Amino acid sequence: MNILAIETSCDDTAAAVLSNGNVLSNVISSQVVHDLYGGIVPELASREHMLLIAQIVDSAMAKASMDLASIDAIAVTSGPGLAGSLLVGTHFAKGLALALGVPLHPVHHIEAHLYSGYLEEPTLAYPSVTLVVSGGHTSIFLVESPESYQVLGSTTDDAAGEAFDKIAKMLGLGYPGGPAIDRHAAMGNAEAFAFPRSRMHEDSYDFSFSGLKSAVRRVVESLSGKDKPLPIDDLCASAQTAITDVLVSKTMRAAKANNVPAVTIAGGVSANTELRQRMADACSQAGMQFVAPRMQYCVDNAAMIGAVAAMRIARGHSAGTVDFCVDPKPIRRR
Ligand code: KG4
Ligand code: ZN
C-alpha cells in the first residue's frame, strides 16, 4: 500500500510517501516570505503553495524512488487551517486522485498531530495523553485508540506559539520567535521576572496566555528608554519558564488523572528545549513512557497525514468521494 500525502494547511508546503506505513520521504518547504511581515499573511501563503506544490510532490516521489503509477491512495489535509492554503492542497490532491484513478483520504490536521507519537514510536501504548502545541493550537487530548480521542482542554485565547512569537516581537527578536527565545533563554535567569502562570492551579485543562503577554509588555515598557539595554536573556528565560510551567503541569495532571501509561507532544513549540527536557523528566518521575517525535514529525508535515490515512486503510475504511469541502474551522470539543 503506497500512499502519497499532501499538507498545505498553513505556511508549509509538504508532501510525503509512505509504503505499508513506513515513511519513504517527507519533504517540507517552509515559506520565508512571511518573515518580512512578522506573521503569516494568508494570501501570500496560498500563492506560495501554488508555486511550490507540484515541485514538492515531485521531490517527495523522487526521494521515495517511486513513480505516480505505483501510488495506491492519496491523503490530504482537509482542515483546520487557512482556507486558501487548504484549497491549494486539496484541489491538487483531488485532480491527481482523479487522474490516477486512486482513492483520496481527507485527513484532519490535528488528528494527524495527535498520532505523530505513534508514527515515531509504533509501540507507544494506548491510551496516551498528547499535548499539541504550535503557533495555532494549544490543546491536551486523551488518545484512547486509533481513531478515538477527545479534547481535555484548549487555550481560551492565544496559542503558546503565538505567545512566543508576540513576546519575541516585543523584544525585537524577529519571526518566528520561539527558536530565538529558546536560544536567549539558555543564557538567562528564569527567576529574574515573576511572570503569571494563568489558570495553572485551576481544575480545568484550559490554557490562557494573553495575561503573560501583557505582563511582558508592561515590564518591557517600564525598562525601555533607560540607559541600560533590555535584559533580553532574563526576559526570555522568565517568559519561557512561565509558559513551560503551565504546559508541563497541566499535561502531567491530565496524564495522572486518566492513569495513562504514555505521554507525547507535537506541534512546532515541542521543539522547545526546556519543554522537551521537563516533559521527559516529569514522565520519568511518574513512570510513564514519553515520546517526543523527531522535529520533522512535530512541525507541520505530510508524513503524519499519510500515517492517519494508512491507519484508516488498515482498519478497512474506504475513502469516500473526492467531493468533500475543506473545513478551515478549528477543532471543537467533543
Ligand atoms: O507547528 P508549527 O511549525 O506551525 C503551526 O503553528 O502550525 O509551529 C510554529 C510555532 C511558532 O509559533 C514558533 O515560534 C514555534 O512553533 N516554535 C518554537 C520553537 N520552535 C518553533 N517555540 C518555542 N521554542 C522553540 N524552539
Ligand atoms: Zn500543525
Tab-separated table of C-alpha atoms and ligand atoms in Angstrom:
chain	number	residue	atom	x	y	z
A	1	MET	CA	0.000	0.000	0.000
A	2	ASN	CA	1.763	3.150	-1.250
A	3	ILE	CA	0.314	6.475	-0.089
A	4	LEU	CA	1.166	9.965	-1.343
A	5	ALA	CA	0.277	12.539	1.338
A	6	ILE	CA	-0.074	16.318	0.930
A	7	GLU	CA	-0.254	19.015	3.628
A	8	THR	CA	-0.804	22.742	2.940
A	9	SER	CA	-2.923	23.901	5.889
A	10	CYS	CA	-0.813	26.918	6.878
A	11	ASP	CA	2.595	28.151	5.683
A	12	ASP	CA	4.426	24.884	4.976
A	13	THR	CA	4.088	23.110	1.640
A	14	ALA	CA	4.652	19.419	2.378
A	15	ALA	CA	4.434	16.038	0.677
A	16	ALA	CA	5.381	12.534	1.801
A	17	VAL	CA	5.336	8.976	0.514
A	18	LEU	CA	4.559	6.046	2.811
A	19	SER	CA	4.780	2.384	1.908
A	20	ASN	CA	2.962	-0.076	4.208
A	21	GLY	CA	3.017	2.562	6.950
A	22	ASN	CA	6.771	3.266	6.604
A	23	VAL	CA	7.841	6.795	5.674
A	24	LEU	CA	9.945	6.739	2.479
A	25	SER	CA	10.121	10.532	2.055
A	26	ASN	CA	8.905	13.592	3.955
A	27	VAL	CA	9.566	16.897	2.184
A	28	ILE	CA	8.701	20.212	3.884
A	29	SER	CA	9.196	23.660	2.403
A	30	SER	CA	8.693	26.421	4.991
A	31	GLN	CA	7.718	29.740	3.469
A	32	VAL	CA	10.097	32.560	4.380
A	33	VAL	CA	8.117	35.349	2.692
A	34	HIS	CA	6.133	35.917	5.941
A	35	ASP	CA	9.246	36.803	7.972
A	36	LEU	CA	9.134	40.290	6.414
A	37	TYR	CA	5.680	40.893	7.908
A	38	GLY	CA	6.207	39.477	11.403
A	39	GLY	CA	3.470	36.867	10.934
A	40	ILE	CA	1.698	34.716	8.355
A	41	VAL	CA	-0.097	36.604	5.571
A	42	PRO	CA	-2.836	34.183	4.351
A	43	GLU	CA	-2.976	35.435	0.760
A	44	LEU	CA	0.804	35.137	0.394
A	45	ALA	CA	0.677	31.644	1.931
A	46	SER	CA	-1.776	30.341	-0.680
A	47	ARG	CA	0.199	31.947	-3.525
A	48	GLU	CA	3.403	30.288	-2.297
A	49	HIS	CA	1.612	26.915	-2.108
A	50	MET	CA	0.501	27.376	-5.737
A	51	LEU	CA	4.094	27.970	-6.806
A	52	LEU	CA	5.544	25.095	-4.802
A	53	ILE	CA	3.024	22.257	-4.667
A	54	ALA	CA	3.944	20.435	-7.895
A	55	GLN	CA	7.680	20.530	-7.252
A	56	ILE	CA	7.318	19.424	-3.619
A	57	VAL	CA	5.200	16.440	-4.686
A	58	ASP	CA	7.776	15.631	-7.418
A	59	SER	CA	10.557	15.858	-4.876
A	60	ALA	CA	8.738	13.529	-2.409
A	61	MET	CA	8.187	10.991	-5.222
A	62	ALA	CA	11.830	11.213	-6.327
A	63	LYS	CA	13.179	10.849	-2.767
A	64	ALA	CA	10.990	7.752	-2.344
A	65	SER	CA	12.271	6.444	-5.729
A	66	MET	CA	8.690	5.852	-6.818
A	67	ASP	CA	6.596	6.872	-9.792
A	68	LEU	CA	2.977	8.013	-9.645
A	69	ALA	CA	1.749	4.798	-11.271
A	70	SER	CA	2.771	2.934	-8.064
A	71	ILE	CA	0.622	5.151	-5.786
A	72	ASP	CA	-2.426	3.285	-4.370
A	73	ALA	CA	-4.051	6.158	-2.438
A	74	ILE	CA	-3.674	9.883	-1.784
A	75	ALA	CA	-4.162	11.585	1.600
A	76	VAL	CA	-4.612	15.319	2.051
A	77	THR	CA	-5.221	17.736	4.936
A	78	SER	CA	-8.824	18.937	4.695
A	79	GLY	CA	-8.742	21.231	7.771
A	80	PRO	CA	-8.421	23.068	10.045
A	81	GLY	CA	-6.197	25.785	8.606
A	82	LEU	CA	-6.201	28.783	6.285
A	83	ALA	CA	-8.962	28.386	3.694
A	84	GLY	CA	-6.873	29.487	0.695
A	85	SER	CA	-3.936	27.297	1.717
A	86	LEU	CA	-6.163	24.251	2.240
A	87	LEU	CA	-7.790	24.788	-1.156
A	88	VAL	CA	-4.443	24.610	-2.985
A	89	GLY	CA	-3.514	21.246	-1.429
A	90	THR	CA	-6.964	19.672	-1.643
A	91	HIS	CA	-7.550	20.702	-5.253
A	92	PHE	CA	-4.144	19.449	-6.290
A	93	ALA	CA	-4.846	16.147	-4.496
A	94	LYS	CA	-8.349	15.823	-5.976
A	95	GLY	CA	-7.049	16.383	-9.509
A	96	LEU	CA	-4.243	13.877	-9.060
A	97	ALA	CA	-6.530	11.261	-7.486
A	98	LEU	CA	-8.987	11.573	-10.382
A	99	ALA	CA	-6.182	11.412	-12.970
A	100	LEU	CA	-4.599	8.339	-11.352
A	101	GLY	CA	-7.929	6.695	-10.526
A	102	VAL	CA	-6.965	6.165	-6.841
A	103	PRO	CA	-8.945	6.893	-3.646
A	104	LEU	CA	-8.437	10.202	-1.820
A	105	HIS	CA	-8.500	10.345	2.004
A	106	PRO	CA	-9.240	13.737	3.646
A	107	VAL	CA	-7.389	13.971	6.981
A	108	HIS	CA	-7.953	16.271	9.975
A	109	HIS	CA	-4.725	18.172	10.654
A	110	ILE	CA	-4.880	17.986	14.450
A	111	GLU	CA	-5.774	14.294	14.401
A	112	ALA	CA	-2.556	13.806	12.416
A	113	HIS	CA	-0.502	15.712	15.051
A	114	LEU	CA	-2.115	13.518	17.726
A	115	TYR	CA	-0.867	10.298	16.194
A	116	SER	CA	2.635	11.538	15.285
A	117	GLY	CA	3.932	9.984	18.520
A	118	TYR	CA	2.765	6.602	17.128
A	119	LEU	CA	4.473	7.387	13.813
A	120	GLU	CA	7.732	7.962	15.694
A	121	GLU	CA	7.301	5.012	18.051
A	122	PRO	CA	4.809	2.393	16.796
A	123	THR	CA	4.970	0.534	20.139
A	124	LEU	CA	3.672	3.617	22.031
A	125	ALA	CA	0.937	2.437	24.397
A	126	TYR	CA	-2.755	3.411	24.382
A	127	PRO	CA	-4.311	5.352	25.961
A	128	SER	CA	-1.956	8.322	25.898
A	129	VAL	CA	-2.168	11.988	26.723
A	130	THR	CA	-0.887	14.276	23.948
A	131	LEU	CA	-0.043	17.957	24.159
A	132	VAL	CA	-0.431	19.637	20.749
A	133	VAL	CA	1.321	22.965	20.989
A	134	SER	CA	2.008	25.171	17.956
A	135	GLY	CA	1.525	28.650	16.546
A	136	GLY	CA	-2.172	27.929	16.033
A	137	HIS	CA	-3.064	25.356	18.701
A	138	THR	CA	-2.564	24.546	22.351
A	139	SER	CA	-4.677	21.576	23.436
A	140	ILE	CA	-4.440	18.472	25.596
A	141	PHE	CA	-6.002	15.281	24.205
A	142	LEU	CA	-6.754	11.856	25.585
A	143	VAL	CA	-5.916	9.451	22.748
A	144	GLU	CA	-7.858	6.277	23.511
A	145	SER	CA	-7.118	4.142	20.440
A	146	PRO	CA	-6.601	4.576	16.688
A	147	GLU	CA	-9.356	6.973	15.557
A	148	SER	CA	-10.722	7.574	19.061
A	149	TYR	CA	-9.667	10.644	21.012
A	150	GLN	CA	-11.134	13.528	22.993
A	151	VAL	CA	-10.097	17.096	23.788
A	152	LEU	CA	-9.479	17.590	27.510
A	153	GLY	CA	-8.630	21.292	27.313
A	154	SER	CA	-7.546	24.083	24.962
A	155	THR	CA	-6.330	27.645	25.062
A	156	THR	CA	-9.055	30.195	25.587
A	157	ASP	CA	-7.043	32.957	23.866
A	158	ASP	CA	-3.531	32.798	22.349
A	159	ALA	CA	-1.783	29.572	21.406
A	160	ALA	CA	1.547	29.043	23.206
A	161	GLY	CA	3.466	29.521	19.926
A	162	GLU	CA	1.618	32.785	19.381
A	163	ALA	CA	2.730	33.905	22.859
A	164	PHE	CA	6.347	33.029	21.982
A	165	ASP	CA	6.044	34.913	18.679
A	166	LYS	CA	4.391	38.026	20.160
A	167	ILE	CA	6.839	38.234	23.068
A	168	ALA	CA	9.770	37.847	20.637
A	169	LYS	CA	8.346	40.673	18.534
A	170	MET	CA	8.208	42.971	21.622
A	171	LEU	CA	11.852	42.124	22.289
A	172	GLY	CA	12.852	42.782	18.657
A	173	LEU	CA	13.837	39.152	18.059
A	174	GLY	CA	12.056	38.664	14.703
A	175	TYR	CA	9.655	35.991	13.473
A	176	PRO	CA	9.132	33.147	14.224
A	177	GLY	CA	10.035	33.989	17.797
A	178	GLY	CA	10.102	30.582	19.501
A	179	PRO	CA	13.555	29.496	18.344
A	180	ALA	CA	15.092	32.904	19.277
A	181	ILE	CA	13.501	32.882	22.751
A	182	ASP	CA	14.736	29.296	23.238
A	183	ARG	CA	18.328	30.378	22.413
A	184	HIS	CA	18.297	33.502	24.614
A	185	ALA	CA	16.583	31.680	27.490
A	186	ALA	CA	19.510	29.259	27.701
A	187	MET	CA	21.701	32.210	28.782
A	188	GLY	CA	19.197	33.900	31.111
A	189	ASN	CA	17.879	33.691	34.673
A	190	ALA	CA	14.338	32.258	34.723
A	191	GLU	CA	13.691	33.794	38.149
A	192	ALA	CA	14.586	37.346	37.128
A	193	PHE	CA	10.928	38.269	36.441
A	194	ALA	CA	7.850	36.736	38.117
A	195	PHE	CA	5.520	36.393	35.141
A	196	PRO	CA	1.980	35.000	35.654
A	197	ARG	CA	1.113	31.298	35.221
A	198	SER	CA	-2.524	31.848	34.241
A	199	ARG	CA	-5.026	29.091	35.139
A	200	MET	CA	-2.202	26.786	36.277
A	201	HIS	CA	-3.927	25.788	39.501
A	202	GLU	CA	-7.450	25.502	38.092
A	203	ASP	CA	-9.065	22.091	37.782
A	204	SER	CA	-9.722	22.576	34.070
A	205	TYR	CA	-7.182	21.701	31.380
A	206	ASP	CA	-7.766	25.005	29.580
A	207	PHE	CA	-4.944	27.480	28.999
A	208	SER	CA	-4.643	31.260	28.747
A	209	PHE	CA	-1.520	33.073	27.565
A	210	SER	CA	-2.790	36.618	26.975
A	211	GLY	CA	-2.035	37.704	30.586
A	212	LEU	CA	1.590	36.651	30.227
A	213	LYS	CA	1.918	38.628	27.007
A	214	SER	CA	0.543	41.772	28.723
A	215	ALA	CA	2.813	41.262	31.739
A	216	VAL	CA	5.883	41.062	29.498
A	217	ARG	CA	4.736	44.167	27.613
A	218	ARG	CA	4.407	46.116	30.907
A	219	VAL	CA	7.923	45.122	32.014
A	220	VAL	CA	9.398	45.954	28.593
A	221	GLU	CA	7.694	49.379	28.642
A	222	SER	CA	8.910	50.119	32.153
A	223	LEU	CA	12.514	49.169	31.280
A	224	SER	CA	12.641	50.841	27.867
A	225	GLY	CA	14.224	54.261	27.379
A	226	LYS	CA	16.609	53.757	30.315
A	227	ASP	CA	20.371	53.879	29.867
A	228	LYS	CA	20.735	50.117	30.186
A	229	PRO	CA	19.846	47.704	27.333
A	230	LEU	CA	16.862	45.384	27.905
A	231	PRO	CA	17.831	42.202	29.795
A	232	ILE	CA	16.761	40.073	26.817
A	233	ASP	CA	18.164	36.763	28.110
A	234	ASP	CA	16.452	37.088	31.514
A	235	LEU	CA	13.144	38.190	29.942
A	236	CYS	CA	13.259	35.202	27.561
A	237	ALA	CA	14.162	32.737	30.304
A	238	SER	CA	11.434	34.032	32.645
A	239	ALA	CA	8.729	34.039	29.937
A	240	GLN	CA	9.714	30.605	28.600
A	241	THR	CA	9.673	29.058	32.073
A	242	ALA	CA	6.246	30.605	32.778
A	243	ILE	CA	4.852	29.024	29.578
A	244	THR	CA	6.584	25.691	30.219
A	245	ASP	CA	5.392	25.524	33.857
A	246	VAL	CA	1.765	25.687	32.725
A	247	LEU	CA	2.176	23.277	29.781
A	248	VAL	CA	4.012	20.642	31.833
A	249	SER	CA	1.829	20.860	34.934
A	250	LYS	CA	-1.494	20.619	33.046
A	251	THR	CA	-0.291	17.810	30.754
A	252	MET	CA	1.034	15.760	33.665
A	253	ARG	CA	-2.122	16.365	35.710
A	254	ALA	CA	-4.207	15.112	32.768
A	255	ALA	CA	-1.930	12.085	32.367
A	256	LYS	CA	-2.171	11.169	36.040
A	257	ALA	CA	-5.944	11.795	36.306
A	258	ASN	CA	-6.543	9.490	33.338
A	259	ASN	CA	-3.991	6.965	34.558
A	260	VAL	CA	-2.336	6.679	31.134
A	261	PRO	CA	0.919	4.782	30.571
A	262	ALA	CA	2.220	7.212	27.934
A	263	VAL	CA	2.553	10.909	27.074
A	264	THR	CA	3.506	12.566	23.762
A	265	ILE	CA	3.973	16.091	22.422
A	266	ALA	CA	3.579	17.530	18.937
A	267	GLY	CA	3.486	20.863	17.101
A	268	GLY	CA	6.233	23.437	16.466
A	269	VAL	CA	6.572	24.535	20.109
A	270	SER	CA	7.519	20.982	21.069
A	271	ALA	CA	10.928	21.865	19.573
A	272	ASN	CA	11.492	23.928	22.717
A	273	THR	CA	14.499	22.653	24.665
A	274	GLU	CA	13.123	23.379	28.131
A	275	LEU	CA	9.682	21.897	27.328
A	276	ARG	CA	11.168	18.643	25.940
A	277	GLN	CA	13.531	18.230	28.872
A	278	ARG	CA	10.975	18.989	31.565
A	279	MET	CA	8.308	16.757	29.993
A	280	ALA	CA	10.864	13.928	29.798
A	281	ASP	CA	11.841	14.430	33.454
A	282	ALA	CA	8.221	14.618	34.662
A	283	CYS	CA	7.269	11.435	32.768
A	284	SER	CA	10.293	9.583	34.032
A	285	GLN	CA	9.395	10.571	37.621
A	286	ALA	CA	5.796	9.429	37.079
A	287	GLY	CA	6.942	6.123	35.484
A	288	MET	CA	5.272	6.988	32.158
A	289	GLN	CA	6.589	6.403	28.642
A	290	PHE	CA	7.373	9.713	26.915
A	291	VAL	CA	7.702	10.134	23.152
A	292	ALA	CA	8.792	13.419	21.595
A	293	PRO	CA	8.700	12.785	17.841
A	294	ARG	CA	11.674	13.921	15.734
A	295	MET	CA	11.211	17.542	14.658
A	296	GLN	CA	10.192	16.718	11.077
A	297	TYR	CA	7.177	14.845	12.548
A	298	CYS	CA	6.419	17.602	15.135
A	299	VAL	CA	6.158	20.554	12.753
A	300	ASP	CA	3.522	20.639	10.023
A	301	ASN	CA	4.386	17.718	7.727
A	302	ALA	CA	2.729	15.316	5.324
A	303	ALA	CA	4.103	12.068	6.803
A	304	MET	CA	1.661	12.425	9.720
A	305	ILE	CA	-1.211	12.958	7.256
A	306	GLY	CA	-0.256	9.785	5.367
A	307	ALA	CA	0.069	7.875	8.648
A	308	VAL	CA	-3.556	8.635	9.606
A	309	ALA	CA	-4.728	7.506	6.148
A	310	ALA	CA	-2.616	4.312	6.466
A	311	MET	CA	-4.180	3.637	9.876
A	312	ARG	CA	-7.683	4.071	8.416
A	313	ILE	CA	-6.973	1.889	5.383
A	314	ALA	CA	-5.531	-0.826	7.666
A	315	ARG	CA	-8.802	-0.714	9.630
A	316	GLY	CA	-10.797	-1.273	6.449
A	317	HIS	CA	-12.191	2.223	5.843
A	318	SER	CA	-12.817	3.312	2.288
A	319	ALA	CA	-12.004	6.860	1.152
A	320	GLY	CA	-15.427	8.145	0.042
A	321	THR	CA	-15.673	10.510	-2.913
A	322	VAL	CA	-13.379	13.386	-3.893
A	323	ASP	CA	-16.380	15.642	-3.476
A	324	PHE	CA	-15.502	16.911	0.051
A	325	CYS	CA	-15.069	20.541	1.122
A	326	VAL	CA	-12.195	21.988	3.121
A	327	ASP	CA	-13.067	22.741	6.734
A	328	PRO	CA	-10.991	25.684	7.992
A	329	LYS	CA	-12.688	25.750	11.443
A	330	PRO	CA	-10.553	24.889	14.476
A	331	ILE	CA	-11.176	21.635	16.334
A	332	ARG	CA	-14.244	21.566	18.586
A	333	ARG	CA	-14.564	19.955	21.955
A	334	ARG	CA	-16.441	16.628	21.775
B	1	KG4	O1	3.656	23.627	14.163
B	1	KG4	P1	4.280	24.844	13.604
B	1	KG4	O2	5.523	24.686	12.749
B	1	KG4	O3	3.257	25.681	12.737
B	1	KG4	C1	1.956	25.982	13.173
B	1	KG4	O4	1.813	26.870	14.033
B	1	KG4	O5	1.017	25.339	12.668
B	1	KG4	O6	4.600	25.807	14.844
B	1	KG4	C2	5.166	27.075	14.696
B	1	KG4	C3	5.322	27.676	16.077
B	1	KG4	C4	5.757	29.134	16.031
B	1	KG4	O7	4.918	29.862	16.890
B	1	KG4	C5	7.197	29.078	16.549
B	1	KG4	O8	7.595	30.262	17.234
B	1	KG4	C6	7.122	27.903	17.497
B	1	KG4	O9	6.316	26.948	16.825
B	1	KG4	N1	8.455	27.323	17.773
B	1	KG4	C7	9.022	27.311	18.996
B	1	KG4	C8	10.304	26.735	18.840
B	1	KG4	N2	10.460	26.395	17.518
B	1	KG4	C9	9.299	26.768	16.881
B	1	KG4	N3	8.549	27.749	20.177
B	1	KG4	C10	9.384	27.605	21.246
B	1	KG4	N4	10.621	27.084	21.174
B	1	KG4	C11	11.126	26.631	20.010
B	1	KG4	N5	12.357	26.107	19.964
B	2	ZN	ZN	0.045	21.983	12.858
